[in-house]
Short mmCIF file of C-alpha atoms in Angstrom, two decimals:
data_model
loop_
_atom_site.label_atom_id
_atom_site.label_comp_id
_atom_site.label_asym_id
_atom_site.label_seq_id
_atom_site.Cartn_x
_atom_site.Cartn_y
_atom_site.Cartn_z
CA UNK A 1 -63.08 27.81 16.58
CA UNK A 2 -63.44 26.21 13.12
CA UNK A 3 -64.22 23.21 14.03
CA UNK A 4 -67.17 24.71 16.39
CA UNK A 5 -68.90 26.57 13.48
CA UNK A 6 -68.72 23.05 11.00
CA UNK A 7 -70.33 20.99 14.49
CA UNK A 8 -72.69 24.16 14.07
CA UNK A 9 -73.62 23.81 10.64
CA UNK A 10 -73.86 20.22 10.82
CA UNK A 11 -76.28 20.34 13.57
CA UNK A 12 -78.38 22.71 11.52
CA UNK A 13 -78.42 20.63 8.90
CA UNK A 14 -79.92 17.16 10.76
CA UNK A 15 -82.30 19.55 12.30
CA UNK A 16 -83.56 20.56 9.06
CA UNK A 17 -84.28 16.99 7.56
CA UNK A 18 -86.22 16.25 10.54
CA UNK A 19 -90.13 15.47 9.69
CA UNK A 20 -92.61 18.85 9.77
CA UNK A 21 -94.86 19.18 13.05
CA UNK A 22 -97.80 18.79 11.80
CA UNK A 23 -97.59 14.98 10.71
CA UNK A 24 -97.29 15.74 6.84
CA UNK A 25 -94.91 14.09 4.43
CA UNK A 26 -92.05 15.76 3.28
CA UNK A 27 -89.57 16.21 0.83
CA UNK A 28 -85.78 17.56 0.92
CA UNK A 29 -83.52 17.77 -1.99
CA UNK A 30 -79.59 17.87 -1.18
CA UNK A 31 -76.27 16.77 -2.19
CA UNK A 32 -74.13 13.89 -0.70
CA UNK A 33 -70.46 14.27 -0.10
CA UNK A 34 -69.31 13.11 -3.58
CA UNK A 35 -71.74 15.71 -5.26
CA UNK A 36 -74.05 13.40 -6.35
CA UNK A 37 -78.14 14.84 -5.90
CA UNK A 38 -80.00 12.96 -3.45
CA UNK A 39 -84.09 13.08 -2.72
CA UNK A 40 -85.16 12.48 0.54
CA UNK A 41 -89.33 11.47 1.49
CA UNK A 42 -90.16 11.39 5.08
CA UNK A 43 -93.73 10.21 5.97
CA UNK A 44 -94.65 10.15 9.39
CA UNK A 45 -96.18 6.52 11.10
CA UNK A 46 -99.44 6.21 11.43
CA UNK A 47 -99.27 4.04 14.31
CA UNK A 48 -95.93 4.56 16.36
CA UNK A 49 -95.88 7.87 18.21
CA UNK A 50 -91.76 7.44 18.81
CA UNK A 51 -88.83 5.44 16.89
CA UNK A 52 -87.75 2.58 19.55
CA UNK A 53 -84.41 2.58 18.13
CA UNK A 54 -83.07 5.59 18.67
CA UNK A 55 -83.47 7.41 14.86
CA UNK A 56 -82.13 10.48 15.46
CA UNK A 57 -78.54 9.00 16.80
CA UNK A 58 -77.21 8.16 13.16
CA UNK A 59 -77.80 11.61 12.10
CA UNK A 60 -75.54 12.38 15.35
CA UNK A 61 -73.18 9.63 14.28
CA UNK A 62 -72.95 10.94 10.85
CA UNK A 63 -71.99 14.37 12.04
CA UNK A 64 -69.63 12.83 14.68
CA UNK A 65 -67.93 11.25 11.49
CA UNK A 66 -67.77 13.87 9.24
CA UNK A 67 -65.97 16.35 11.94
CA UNK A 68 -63.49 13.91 12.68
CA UNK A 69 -62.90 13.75 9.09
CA UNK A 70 -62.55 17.35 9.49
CA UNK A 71 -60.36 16.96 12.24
CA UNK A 72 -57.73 14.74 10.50
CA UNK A 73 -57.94 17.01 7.52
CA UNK A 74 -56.80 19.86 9.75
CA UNK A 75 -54.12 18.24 10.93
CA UNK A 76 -52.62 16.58 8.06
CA UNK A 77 -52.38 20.83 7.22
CA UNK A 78 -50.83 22.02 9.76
CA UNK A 79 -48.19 18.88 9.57
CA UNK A 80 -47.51 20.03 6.09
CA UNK A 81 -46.69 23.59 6.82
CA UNK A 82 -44.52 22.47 9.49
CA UNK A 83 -43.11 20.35 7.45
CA UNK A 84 -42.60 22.85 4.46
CA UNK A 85 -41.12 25.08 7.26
CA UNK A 86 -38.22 22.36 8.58
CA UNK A 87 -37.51 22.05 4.24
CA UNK A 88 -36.96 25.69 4.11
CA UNK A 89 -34.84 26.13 7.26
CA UNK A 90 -33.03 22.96 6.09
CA UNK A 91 -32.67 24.62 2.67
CA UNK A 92 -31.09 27.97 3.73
CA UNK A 93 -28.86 26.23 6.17
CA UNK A 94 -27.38 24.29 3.31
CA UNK A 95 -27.30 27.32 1.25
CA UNK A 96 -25.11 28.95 3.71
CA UNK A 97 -22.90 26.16 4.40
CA UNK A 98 -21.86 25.92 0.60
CA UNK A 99 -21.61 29.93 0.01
CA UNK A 100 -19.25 29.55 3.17
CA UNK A 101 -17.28 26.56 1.20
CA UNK A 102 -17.40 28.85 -1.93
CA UNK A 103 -16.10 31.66 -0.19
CA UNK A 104 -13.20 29.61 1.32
CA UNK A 105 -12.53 28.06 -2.34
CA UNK A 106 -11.90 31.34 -3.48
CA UNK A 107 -9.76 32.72 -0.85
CA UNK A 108 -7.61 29.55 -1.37
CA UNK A 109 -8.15 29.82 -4.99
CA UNK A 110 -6.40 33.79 -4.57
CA UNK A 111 -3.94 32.60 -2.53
CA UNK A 112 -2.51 29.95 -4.86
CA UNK A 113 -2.52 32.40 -7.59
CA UNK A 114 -0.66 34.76 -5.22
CA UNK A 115 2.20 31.98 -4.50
CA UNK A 116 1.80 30.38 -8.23
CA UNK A 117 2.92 34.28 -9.61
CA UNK A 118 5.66 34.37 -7.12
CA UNK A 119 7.53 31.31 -8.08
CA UNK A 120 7.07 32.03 -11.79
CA UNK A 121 8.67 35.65 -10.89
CA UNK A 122 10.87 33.82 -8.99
CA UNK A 123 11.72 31.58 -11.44
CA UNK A 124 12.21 34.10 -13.95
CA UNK A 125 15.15 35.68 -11.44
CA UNK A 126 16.65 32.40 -11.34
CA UNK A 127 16.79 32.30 -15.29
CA UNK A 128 18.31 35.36 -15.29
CA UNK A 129 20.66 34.79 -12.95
CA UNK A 130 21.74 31.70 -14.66
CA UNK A 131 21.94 33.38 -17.79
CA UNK A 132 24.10 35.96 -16.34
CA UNK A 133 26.72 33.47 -14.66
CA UNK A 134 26.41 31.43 -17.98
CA UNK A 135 27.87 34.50 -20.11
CA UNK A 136 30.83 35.16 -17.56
CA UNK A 137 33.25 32.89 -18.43
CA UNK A 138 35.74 31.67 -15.58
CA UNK A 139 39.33 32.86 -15.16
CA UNK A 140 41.53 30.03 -14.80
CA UNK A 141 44.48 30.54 -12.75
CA UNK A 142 47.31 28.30 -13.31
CA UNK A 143 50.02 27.37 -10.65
CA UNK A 144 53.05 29.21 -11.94
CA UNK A 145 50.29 32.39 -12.21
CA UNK A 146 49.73 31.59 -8.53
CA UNK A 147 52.75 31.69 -7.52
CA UNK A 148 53.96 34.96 -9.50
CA UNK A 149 51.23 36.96 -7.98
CA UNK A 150 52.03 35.76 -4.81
CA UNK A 151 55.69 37.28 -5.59
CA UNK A 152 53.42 40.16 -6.18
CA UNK A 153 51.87 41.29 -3.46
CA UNK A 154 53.63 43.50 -0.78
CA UNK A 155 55.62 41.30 2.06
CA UNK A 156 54.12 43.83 4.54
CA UNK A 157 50.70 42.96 3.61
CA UNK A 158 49.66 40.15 6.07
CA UNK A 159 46.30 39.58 4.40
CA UNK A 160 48.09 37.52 1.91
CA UNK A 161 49.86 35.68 4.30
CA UNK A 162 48.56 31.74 4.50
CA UNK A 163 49.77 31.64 8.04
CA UNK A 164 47.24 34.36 8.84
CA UNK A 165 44.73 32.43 10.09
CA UNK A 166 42.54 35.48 10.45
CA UNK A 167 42.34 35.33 6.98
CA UNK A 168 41.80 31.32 6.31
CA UNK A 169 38.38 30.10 4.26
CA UNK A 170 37.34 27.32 6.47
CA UNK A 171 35.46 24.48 5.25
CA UNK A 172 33.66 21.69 6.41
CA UNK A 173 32.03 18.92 4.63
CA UNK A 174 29.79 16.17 6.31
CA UNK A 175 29.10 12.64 4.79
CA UNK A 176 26.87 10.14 6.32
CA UNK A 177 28.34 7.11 6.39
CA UNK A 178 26.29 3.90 7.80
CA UNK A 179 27.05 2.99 11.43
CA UNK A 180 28.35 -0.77 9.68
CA UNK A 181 30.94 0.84 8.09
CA UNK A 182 32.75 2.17 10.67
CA UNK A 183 33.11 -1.29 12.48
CA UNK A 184 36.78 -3.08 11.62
CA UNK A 185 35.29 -6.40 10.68
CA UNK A 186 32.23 -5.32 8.51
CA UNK A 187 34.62 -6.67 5.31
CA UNK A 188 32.90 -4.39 2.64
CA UNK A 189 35.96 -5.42 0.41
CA UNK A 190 34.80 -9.31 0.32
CA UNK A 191 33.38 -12.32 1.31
CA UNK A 192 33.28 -13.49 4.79
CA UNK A 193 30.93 -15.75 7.55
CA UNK A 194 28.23 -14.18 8.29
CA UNK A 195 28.75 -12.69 12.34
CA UNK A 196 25.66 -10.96 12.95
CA UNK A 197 22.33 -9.17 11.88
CA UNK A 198 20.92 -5.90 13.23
CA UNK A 199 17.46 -5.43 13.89
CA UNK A 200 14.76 -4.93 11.63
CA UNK A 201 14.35 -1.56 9.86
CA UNK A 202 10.33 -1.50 8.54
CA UNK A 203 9.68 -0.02 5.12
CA UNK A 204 6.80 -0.52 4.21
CA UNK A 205 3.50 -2.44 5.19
CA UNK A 206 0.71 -4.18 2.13
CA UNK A 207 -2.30 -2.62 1.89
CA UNK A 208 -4.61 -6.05 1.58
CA UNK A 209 -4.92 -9.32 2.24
CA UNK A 210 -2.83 -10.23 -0.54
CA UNK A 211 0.91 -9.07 1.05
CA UNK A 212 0.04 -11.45 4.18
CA UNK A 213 3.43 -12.83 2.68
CA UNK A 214 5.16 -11.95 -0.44
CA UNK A 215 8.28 -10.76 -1.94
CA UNK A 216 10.50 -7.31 -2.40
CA UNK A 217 13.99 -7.22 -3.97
CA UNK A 218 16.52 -5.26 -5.58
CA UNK A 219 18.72 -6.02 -8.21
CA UNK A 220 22.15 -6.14 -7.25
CA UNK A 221 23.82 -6.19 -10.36
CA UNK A 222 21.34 -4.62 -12.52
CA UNK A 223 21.99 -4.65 -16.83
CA UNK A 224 21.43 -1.77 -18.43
CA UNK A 225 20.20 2.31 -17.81
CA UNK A 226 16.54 2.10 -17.23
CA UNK A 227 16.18 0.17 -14.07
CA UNK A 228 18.69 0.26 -11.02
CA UNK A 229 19.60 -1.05 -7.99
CA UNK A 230 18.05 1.33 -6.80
CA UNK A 231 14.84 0.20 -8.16
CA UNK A 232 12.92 -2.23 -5.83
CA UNK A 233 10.13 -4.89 -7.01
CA UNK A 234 7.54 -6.45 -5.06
CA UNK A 235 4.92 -9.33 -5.62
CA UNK A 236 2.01 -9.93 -2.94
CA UNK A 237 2.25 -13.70 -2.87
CA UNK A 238 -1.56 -14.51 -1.11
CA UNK A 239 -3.93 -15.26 -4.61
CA UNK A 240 -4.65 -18.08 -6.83
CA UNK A 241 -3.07 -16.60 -9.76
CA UNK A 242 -0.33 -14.30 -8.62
CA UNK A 243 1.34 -13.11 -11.75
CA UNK A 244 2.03 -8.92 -11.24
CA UNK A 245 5.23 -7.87 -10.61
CA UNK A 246 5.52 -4.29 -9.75
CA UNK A 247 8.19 -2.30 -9.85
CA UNK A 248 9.33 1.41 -7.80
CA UNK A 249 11.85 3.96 -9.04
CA UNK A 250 13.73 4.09 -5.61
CA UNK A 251 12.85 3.23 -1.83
CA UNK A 252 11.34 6.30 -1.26
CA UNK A 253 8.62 5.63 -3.92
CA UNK A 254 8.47 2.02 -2.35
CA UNK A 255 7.86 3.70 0.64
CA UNK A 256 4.70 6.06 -0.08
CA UNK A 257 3.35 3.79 -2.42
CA UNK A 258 3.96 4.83 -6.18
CA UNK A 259 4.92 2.25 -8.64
CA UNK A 260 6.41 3.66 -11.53
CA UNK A 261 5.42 0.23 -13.33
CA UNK A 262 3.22 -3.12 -12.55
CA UNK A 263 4.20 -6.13 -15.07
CA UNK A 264 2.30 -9.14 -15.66
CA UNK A 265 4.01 -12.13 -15.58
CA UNK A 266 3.51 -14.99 -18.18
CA UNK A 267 3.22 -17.61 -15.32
CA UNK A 268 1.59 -17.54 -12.27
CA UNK A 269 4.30 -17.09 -9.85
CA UNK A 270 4.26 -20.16 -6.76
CA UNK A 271 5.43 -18.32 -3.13
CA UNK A 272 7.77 -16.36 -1.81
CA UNK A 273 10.90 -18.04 -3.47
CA UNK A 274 11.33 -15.54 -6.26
CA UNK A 275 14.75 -13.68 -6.95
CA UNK A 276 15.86 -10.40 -9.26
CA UNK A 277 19.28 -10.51 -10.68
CA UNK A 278 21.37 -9.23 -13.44
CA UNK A 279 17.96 -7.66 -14.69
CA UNK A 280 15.99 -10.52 -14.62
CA UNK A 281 13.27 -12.30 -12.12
CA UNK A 282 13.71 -15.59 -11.89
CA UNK A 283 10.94 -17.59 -10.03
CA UNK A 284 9.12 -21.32 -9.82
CA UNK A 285 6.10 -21.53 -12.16
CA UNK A 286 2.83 -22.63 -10.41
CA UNK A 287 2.12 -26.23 -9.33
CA UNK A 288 5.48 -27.25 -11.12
CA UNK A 289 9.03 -27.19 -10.97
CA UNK A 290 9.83 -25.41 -13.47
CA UNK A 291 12.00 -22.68 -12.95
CA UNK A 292 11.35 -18.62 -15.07
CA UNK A 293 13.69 -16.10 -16.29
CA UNK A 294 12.17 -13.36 -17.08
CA UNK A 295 13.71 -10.90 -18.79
CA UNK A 296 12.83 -7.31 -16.90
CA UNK A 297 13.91 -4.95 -19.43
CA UNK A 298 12.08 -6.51 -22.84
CA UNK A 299 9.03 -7.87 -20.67
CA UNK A 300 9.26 -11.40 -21.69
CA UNK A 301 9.91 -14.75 -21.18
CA UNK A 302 14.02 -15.38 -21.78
CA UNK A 303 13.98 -19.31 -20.58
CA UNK A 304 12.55 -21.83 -18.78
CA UNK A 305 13.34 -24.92 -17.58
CA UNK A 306 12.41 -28.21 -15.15
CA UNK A 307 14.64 -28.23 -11.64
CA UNK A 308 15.23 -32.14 -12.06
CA UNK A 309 13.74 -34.44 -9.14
CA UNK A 310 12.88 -30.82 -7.32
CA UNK A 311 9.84 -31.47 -4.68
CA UNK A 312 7.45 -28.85 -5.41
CA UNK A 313 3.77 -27.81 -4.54
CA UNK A 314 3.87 -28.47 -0.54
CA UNK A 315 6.13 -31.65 -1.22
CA UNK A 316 9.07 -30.17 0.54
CA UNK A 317 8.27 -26.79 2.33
CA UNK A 318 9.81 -24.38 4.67
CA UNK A 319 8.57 -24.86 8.69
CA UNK A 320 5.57 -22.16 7.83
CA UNK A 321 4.02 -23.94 4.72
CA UNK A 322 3.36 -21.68 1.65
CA UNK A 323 4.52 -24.37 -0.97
CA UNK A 324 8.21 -22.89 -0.44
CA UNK A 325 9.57 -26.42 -2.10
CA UNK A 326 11.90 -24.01 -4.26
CA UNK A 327 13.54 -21.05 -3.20
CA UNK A 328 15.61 -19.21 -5.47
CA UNK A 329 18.79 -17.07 -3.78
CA UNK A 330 21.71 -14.81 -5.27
CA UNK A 331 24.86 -13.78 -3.28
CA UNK A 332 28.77 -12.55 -4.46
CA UNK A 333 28.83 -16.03 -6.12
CA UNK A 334 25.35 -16.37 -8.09
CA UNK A 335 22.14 -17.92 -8.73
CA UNK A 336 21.05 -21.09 -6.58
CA UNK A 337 18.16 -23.01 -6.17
CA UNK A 338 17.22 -23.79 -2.65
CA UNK A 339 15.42 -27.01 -2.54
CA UNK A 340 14.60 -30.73 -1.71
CA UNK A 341 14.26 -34.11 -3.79
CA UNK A 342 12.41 -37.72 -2.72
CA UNK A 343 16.54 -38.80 -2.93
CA UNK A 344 16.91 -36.68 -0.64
CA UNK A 345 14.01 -37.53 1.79
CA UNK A 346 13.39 -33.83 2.73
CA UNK A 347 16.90 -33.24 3.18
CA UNK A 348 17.70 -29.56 1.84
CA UNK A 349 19.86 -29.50 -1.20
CA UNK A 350 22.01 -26.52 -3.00
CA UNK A 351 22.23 -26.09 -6.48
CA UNK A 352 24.39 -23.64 -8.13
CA UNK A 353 22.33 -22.39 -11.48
CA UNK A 354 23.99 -20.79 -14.63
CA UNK A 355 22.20 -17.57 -14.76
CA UNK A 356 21.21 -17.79 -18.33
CA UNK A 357 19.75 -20.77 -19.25
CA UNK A 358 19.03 -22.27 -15.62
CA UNK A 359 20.75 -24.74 -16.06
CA UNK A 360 21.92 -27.30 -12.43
CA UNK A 361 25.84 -26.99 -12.73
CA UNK A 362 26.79 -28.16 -9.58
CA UNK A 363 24.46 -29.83 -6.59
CA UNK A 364 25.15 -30.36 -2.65
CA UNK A 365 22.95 -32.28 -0.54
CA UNK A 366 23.07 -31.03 3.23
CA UNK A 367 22.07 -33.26 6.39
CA UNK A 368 19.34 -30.45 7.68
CA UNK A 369 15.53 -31.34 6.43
CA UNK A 370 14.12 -28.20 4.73
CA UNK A 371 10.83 -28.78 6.80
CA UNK A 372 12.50 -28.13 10.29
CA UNK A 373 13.39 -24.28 8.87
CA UNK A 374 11.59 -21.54 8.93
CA UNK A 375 13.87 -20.14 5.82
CA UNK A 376 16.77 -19.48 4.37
CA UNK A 377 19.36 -17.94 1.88
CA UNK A 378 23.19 -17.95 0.35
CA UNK A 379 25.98 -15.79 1.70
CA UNK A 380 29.36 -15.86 -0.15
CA UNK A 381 28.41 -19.02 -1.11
CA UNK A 382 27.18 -20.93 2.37
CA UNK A 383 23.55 -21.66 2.80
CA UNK A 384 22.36 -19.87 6.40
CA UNK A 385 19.16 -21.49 7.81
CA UNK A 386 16.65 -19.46 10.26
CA UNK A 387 15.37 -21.65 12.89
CA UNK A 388 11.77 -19.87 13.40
CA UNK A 389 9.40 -17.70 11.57
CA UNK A 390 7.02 -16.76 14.30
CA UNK A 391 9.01 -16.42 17.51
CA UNK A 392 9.69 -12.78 18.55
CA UNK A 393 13.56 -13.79 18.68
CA UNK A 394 15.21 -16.46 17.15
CA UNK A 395 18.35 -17.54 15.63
CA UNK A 396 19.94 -18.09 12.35
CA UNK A 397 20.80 -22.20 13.34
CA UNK A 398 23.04 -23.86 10.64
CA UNK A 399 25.61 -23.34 7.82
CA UNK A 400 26.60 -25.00 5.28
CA UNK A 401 29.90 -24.37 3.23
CA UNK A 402 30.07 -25.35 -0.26
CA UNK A 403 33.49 -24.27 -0.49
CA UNK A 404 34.11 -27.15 1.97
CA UNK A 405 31.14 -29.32 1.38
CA UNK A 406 30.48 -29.16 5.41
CA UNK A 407 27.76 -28.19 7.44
CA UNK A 408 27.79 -26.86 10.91
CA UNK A 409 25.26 -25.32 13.59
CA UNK A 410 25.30 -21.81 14.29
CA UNK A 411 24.09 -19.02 16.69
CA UNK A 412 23.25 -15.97 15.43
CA UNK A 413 20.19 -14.42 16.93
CA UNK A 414 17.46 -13.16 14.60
CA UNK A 415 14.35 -10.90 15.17
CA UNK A 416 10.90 -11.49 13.59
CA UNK A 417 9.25 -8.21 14.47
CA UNK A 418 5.92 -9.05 13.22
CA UNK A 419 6.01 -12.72 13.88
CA UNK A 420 5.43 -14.38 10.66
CA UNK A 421 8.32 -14.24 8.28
CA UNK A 422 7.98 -15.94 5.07
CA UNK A 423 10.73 -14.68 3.09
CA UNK A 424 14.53 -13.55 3.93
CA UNK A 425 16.88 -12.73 1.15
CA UNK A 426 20.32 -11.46 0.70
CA UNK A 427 21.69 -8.50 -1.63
CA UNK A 428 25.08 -8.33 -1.47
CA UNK A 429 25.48 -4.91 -3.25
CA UNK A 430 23.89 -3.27 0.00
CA UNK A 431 24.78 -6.28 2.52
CA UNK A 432 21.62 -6.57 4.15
CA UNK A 433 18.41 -9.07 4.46
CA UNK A 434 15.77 -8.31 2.76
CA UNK A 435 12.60 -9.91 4.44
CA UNK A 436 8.36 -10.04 4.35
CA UNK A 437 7.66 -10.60 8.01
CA UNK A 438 3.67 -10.60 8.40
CA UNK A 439 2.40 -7.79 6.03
CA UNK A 440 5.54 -5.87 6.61
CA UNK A 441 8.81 -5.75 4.29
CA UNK A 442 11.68 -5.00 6.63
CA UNK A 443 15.69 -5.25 6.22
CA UNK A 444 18.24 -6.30 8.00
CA UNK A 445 22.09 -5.42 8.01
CA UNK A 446 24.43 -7.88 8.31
CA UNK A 447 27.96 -8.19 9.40
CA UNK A 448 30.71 -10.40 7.59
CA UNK A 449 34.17 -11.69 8.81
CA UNK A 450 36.33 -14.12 10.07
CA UNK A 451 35.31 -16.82 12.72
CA UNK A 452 35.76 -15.62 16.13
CA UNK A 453 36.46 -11.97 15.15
CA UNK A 454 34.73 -9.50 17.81
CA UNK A 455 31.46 -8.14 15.49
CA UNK A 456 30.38 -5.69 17.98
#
């Protein structure tokens, strides 16, 4: 209807400039569309009766233009107040949403109050009622008193009577003992061959790309108060300067996550060949062969020195790569230093270190090359080798005694869960393995004894 009354007025207006009937000039005074004055002369022809072109169509034009100016102008309105109108409805539909979330703040908000004044009542009857059994002191009763109120009581009173079993306080007490201990040839008391290892029990699995392979320990004879063997340390190996060393207050921290501690090492730390013992970490510098001890309590460096003729730096690997040239390993006997020389050529050879100053006090060369292993680690003194790091199930292949300075292959099947172990470790406080089998630190348990002793 609007837009009919501006077509209208427009009309009205082209009408109006049109030249007077009766021939005569004329004048019109107007505005243009920016407000500017305009003055218009028309003068009629004195020899054409009729405009060949068509004069009166611009004026047409012109108003054509002008409505659909209009036209847009209109619509660009109502688009607006629809728009305005979506805002709003958007607006109170927020508004509600976080009233609703206030509300529910607040109702939670009460009920933790509620619970927070029950505990603190409930502590406060606690308090008491240690303060009460604090203040009553205990009546000891000594064996002779025992027995002279036993001559006490009445003969013909049988609730005194011990053979009354009416009358008996039973008790029972539970302890959970591991399933290892209850076998006859686990040998908790000492040393033995190594006769089998369980499956593998996952702990825990590294968050990034860094723990594709790495290493987790615990201490087995840790040195003083503040950390335990019950304290377990972990370095994710994958980086080109891995030097932090952190460190959990138990398993179950280990487990969700929490270090209580993260270290930084003075050295960047080379692979997965790093070991914790008698409260130190001991591991190969970087593109060397040096060899760290690291003293865990006072954060620094306690010694250092060279592992003479050691390959190192992808010289002398384990099967899977990871410049594992030197691998460091404690059992009931020690430190050693698992390793290779040119002298050698790639031949694997044992070194018993002296825990302090790391220095080589005895060496044994074995006829097994340290690249046809996947791994491997000291038991009681003989060097175990695992045949495979990626296949599903393998076997723990050779052993070497340095008791007898012989070597000898073995059987002993072996899981890789994950299929990509790069470190296996023994602790011989808790007998087990301790491994890092493709982002995942798992354990085995092991079983010790005598050759050709049943170990199922």
């Amino acid at each position: 209807m609007c837009l009919l009354v501006l077509l209208s007025c427009f009309s009205l207006a082209a009408a109006s400039a049109q030249v007077q009937p009766d021939g005569r000039a004329s004048f019109r005074r107007s505005n243009d569309p920016t407000g500017r004055c305009l003055y218009t002369f028309t003068v009629p022809s004195p020899e054409e009766s009729s405009c060949s072109g068509g004069g009166g169509r611009s004026e047409v034009d012109s108003v054509l233009a002008r409505v659909t100016l209009l036209e847009a102008l209109v619509s660009r309105l109502l688009a607006g107040t629809d728009a305005r109108a979506d805002v709003k409805e958007g607006l109170q539909e927020t508004h509600s949403q976080v009233t609703a979330e206030r509300n529910q703040l607040q109702q939670d908000k009460e009920r933790l109050t509620r619970q927070l004044v029950e505990m603190q009542m409930r502590v406060a009857e606690l308090s008491q009622e240690a303060e009460t059994l604090r203040d009553r002191p205990c009546q000891e009763r000594t064996g002779s008193g025992a027995r002279q109120d036993s001559r006490d009581r009445p003969a013909s009173d049988t609730g005194y009577d011990v053979s009354n079993g009416s009358y008996q306080e039973m008790k029972a007490e539970v302890t959970e003992v591991p399933a290892s201990q209850l076998l006859p040839d686990s040998n908790k008391t000492g040393c033995g061959e190594l006769l089998s290892v369980g499956d593998p029990v996952t702990h825990r699995k590294a968050e990034a790309i860094s723990g594709k392979y790495g290493v987790w320990l615990q201490d087995p004879e840790p040195q003083g108060s503040y950390y335990t063997n019950k304290s377990v340390w972990r370095i994710d190996a994958v980086g080109k300067e891995v030097r932090q060393l952190s460190v959990y207050e138990d398993m179950d921290q280990f487990a969700q996550g929490f270090p209580m501690k993260v270290l930084l090492l003075p050295d960047a730390v080379e692979s997965t060949g790093a070991a914790v013992y008698r409260g130190s970490l001991y591991y190969q510098r970087k593109r060397s062969r040096t060899l760290i001890r690291y003293d865990l309590a006072s954060e620094s460096l306690a010694s250092r020195r060279e592992l003479p003729h050691a390959g190192f730096h992808g010289q002398h690997p384990y099967s899977w790569g990871g410049y594992t040239d030197i691998d460091l390993a404690v059992d009931e006997q020690g430190l050693w230093a698992i390793y290779s020389t040119s002298k050698a050529k790639g031949a694997i050879v044992i070194s018993k270190l002296d825990p302090e100053n790391l220095e080589v006090k005895k060496s044994w060369e074995t006829r097994i090359r340290k690249s046809s292993v996947a791994n491997a680690f000291m038991v009681c003194g003989r060097l175990y080798t695992l045949a495979s790091y990626a296949a599903a199930n393998t076997t723990i292949n050779y052993v070497f005694d340095t008791a007898t300075g012989e070597g000898r292959p073995v059987h002993i099947p072996f899981k890789n869960k994950y299929r990509y172990n790069s470190m296996v470790d023994y602790n011989h406080d808790q007998r087990k393995l301790f491994a890092w089998d493709n982002f995942h630190m798992v354990t085995y348990d092991v079983s010790l004894g005598r050759p050709g002793q049943d170990s199922s």
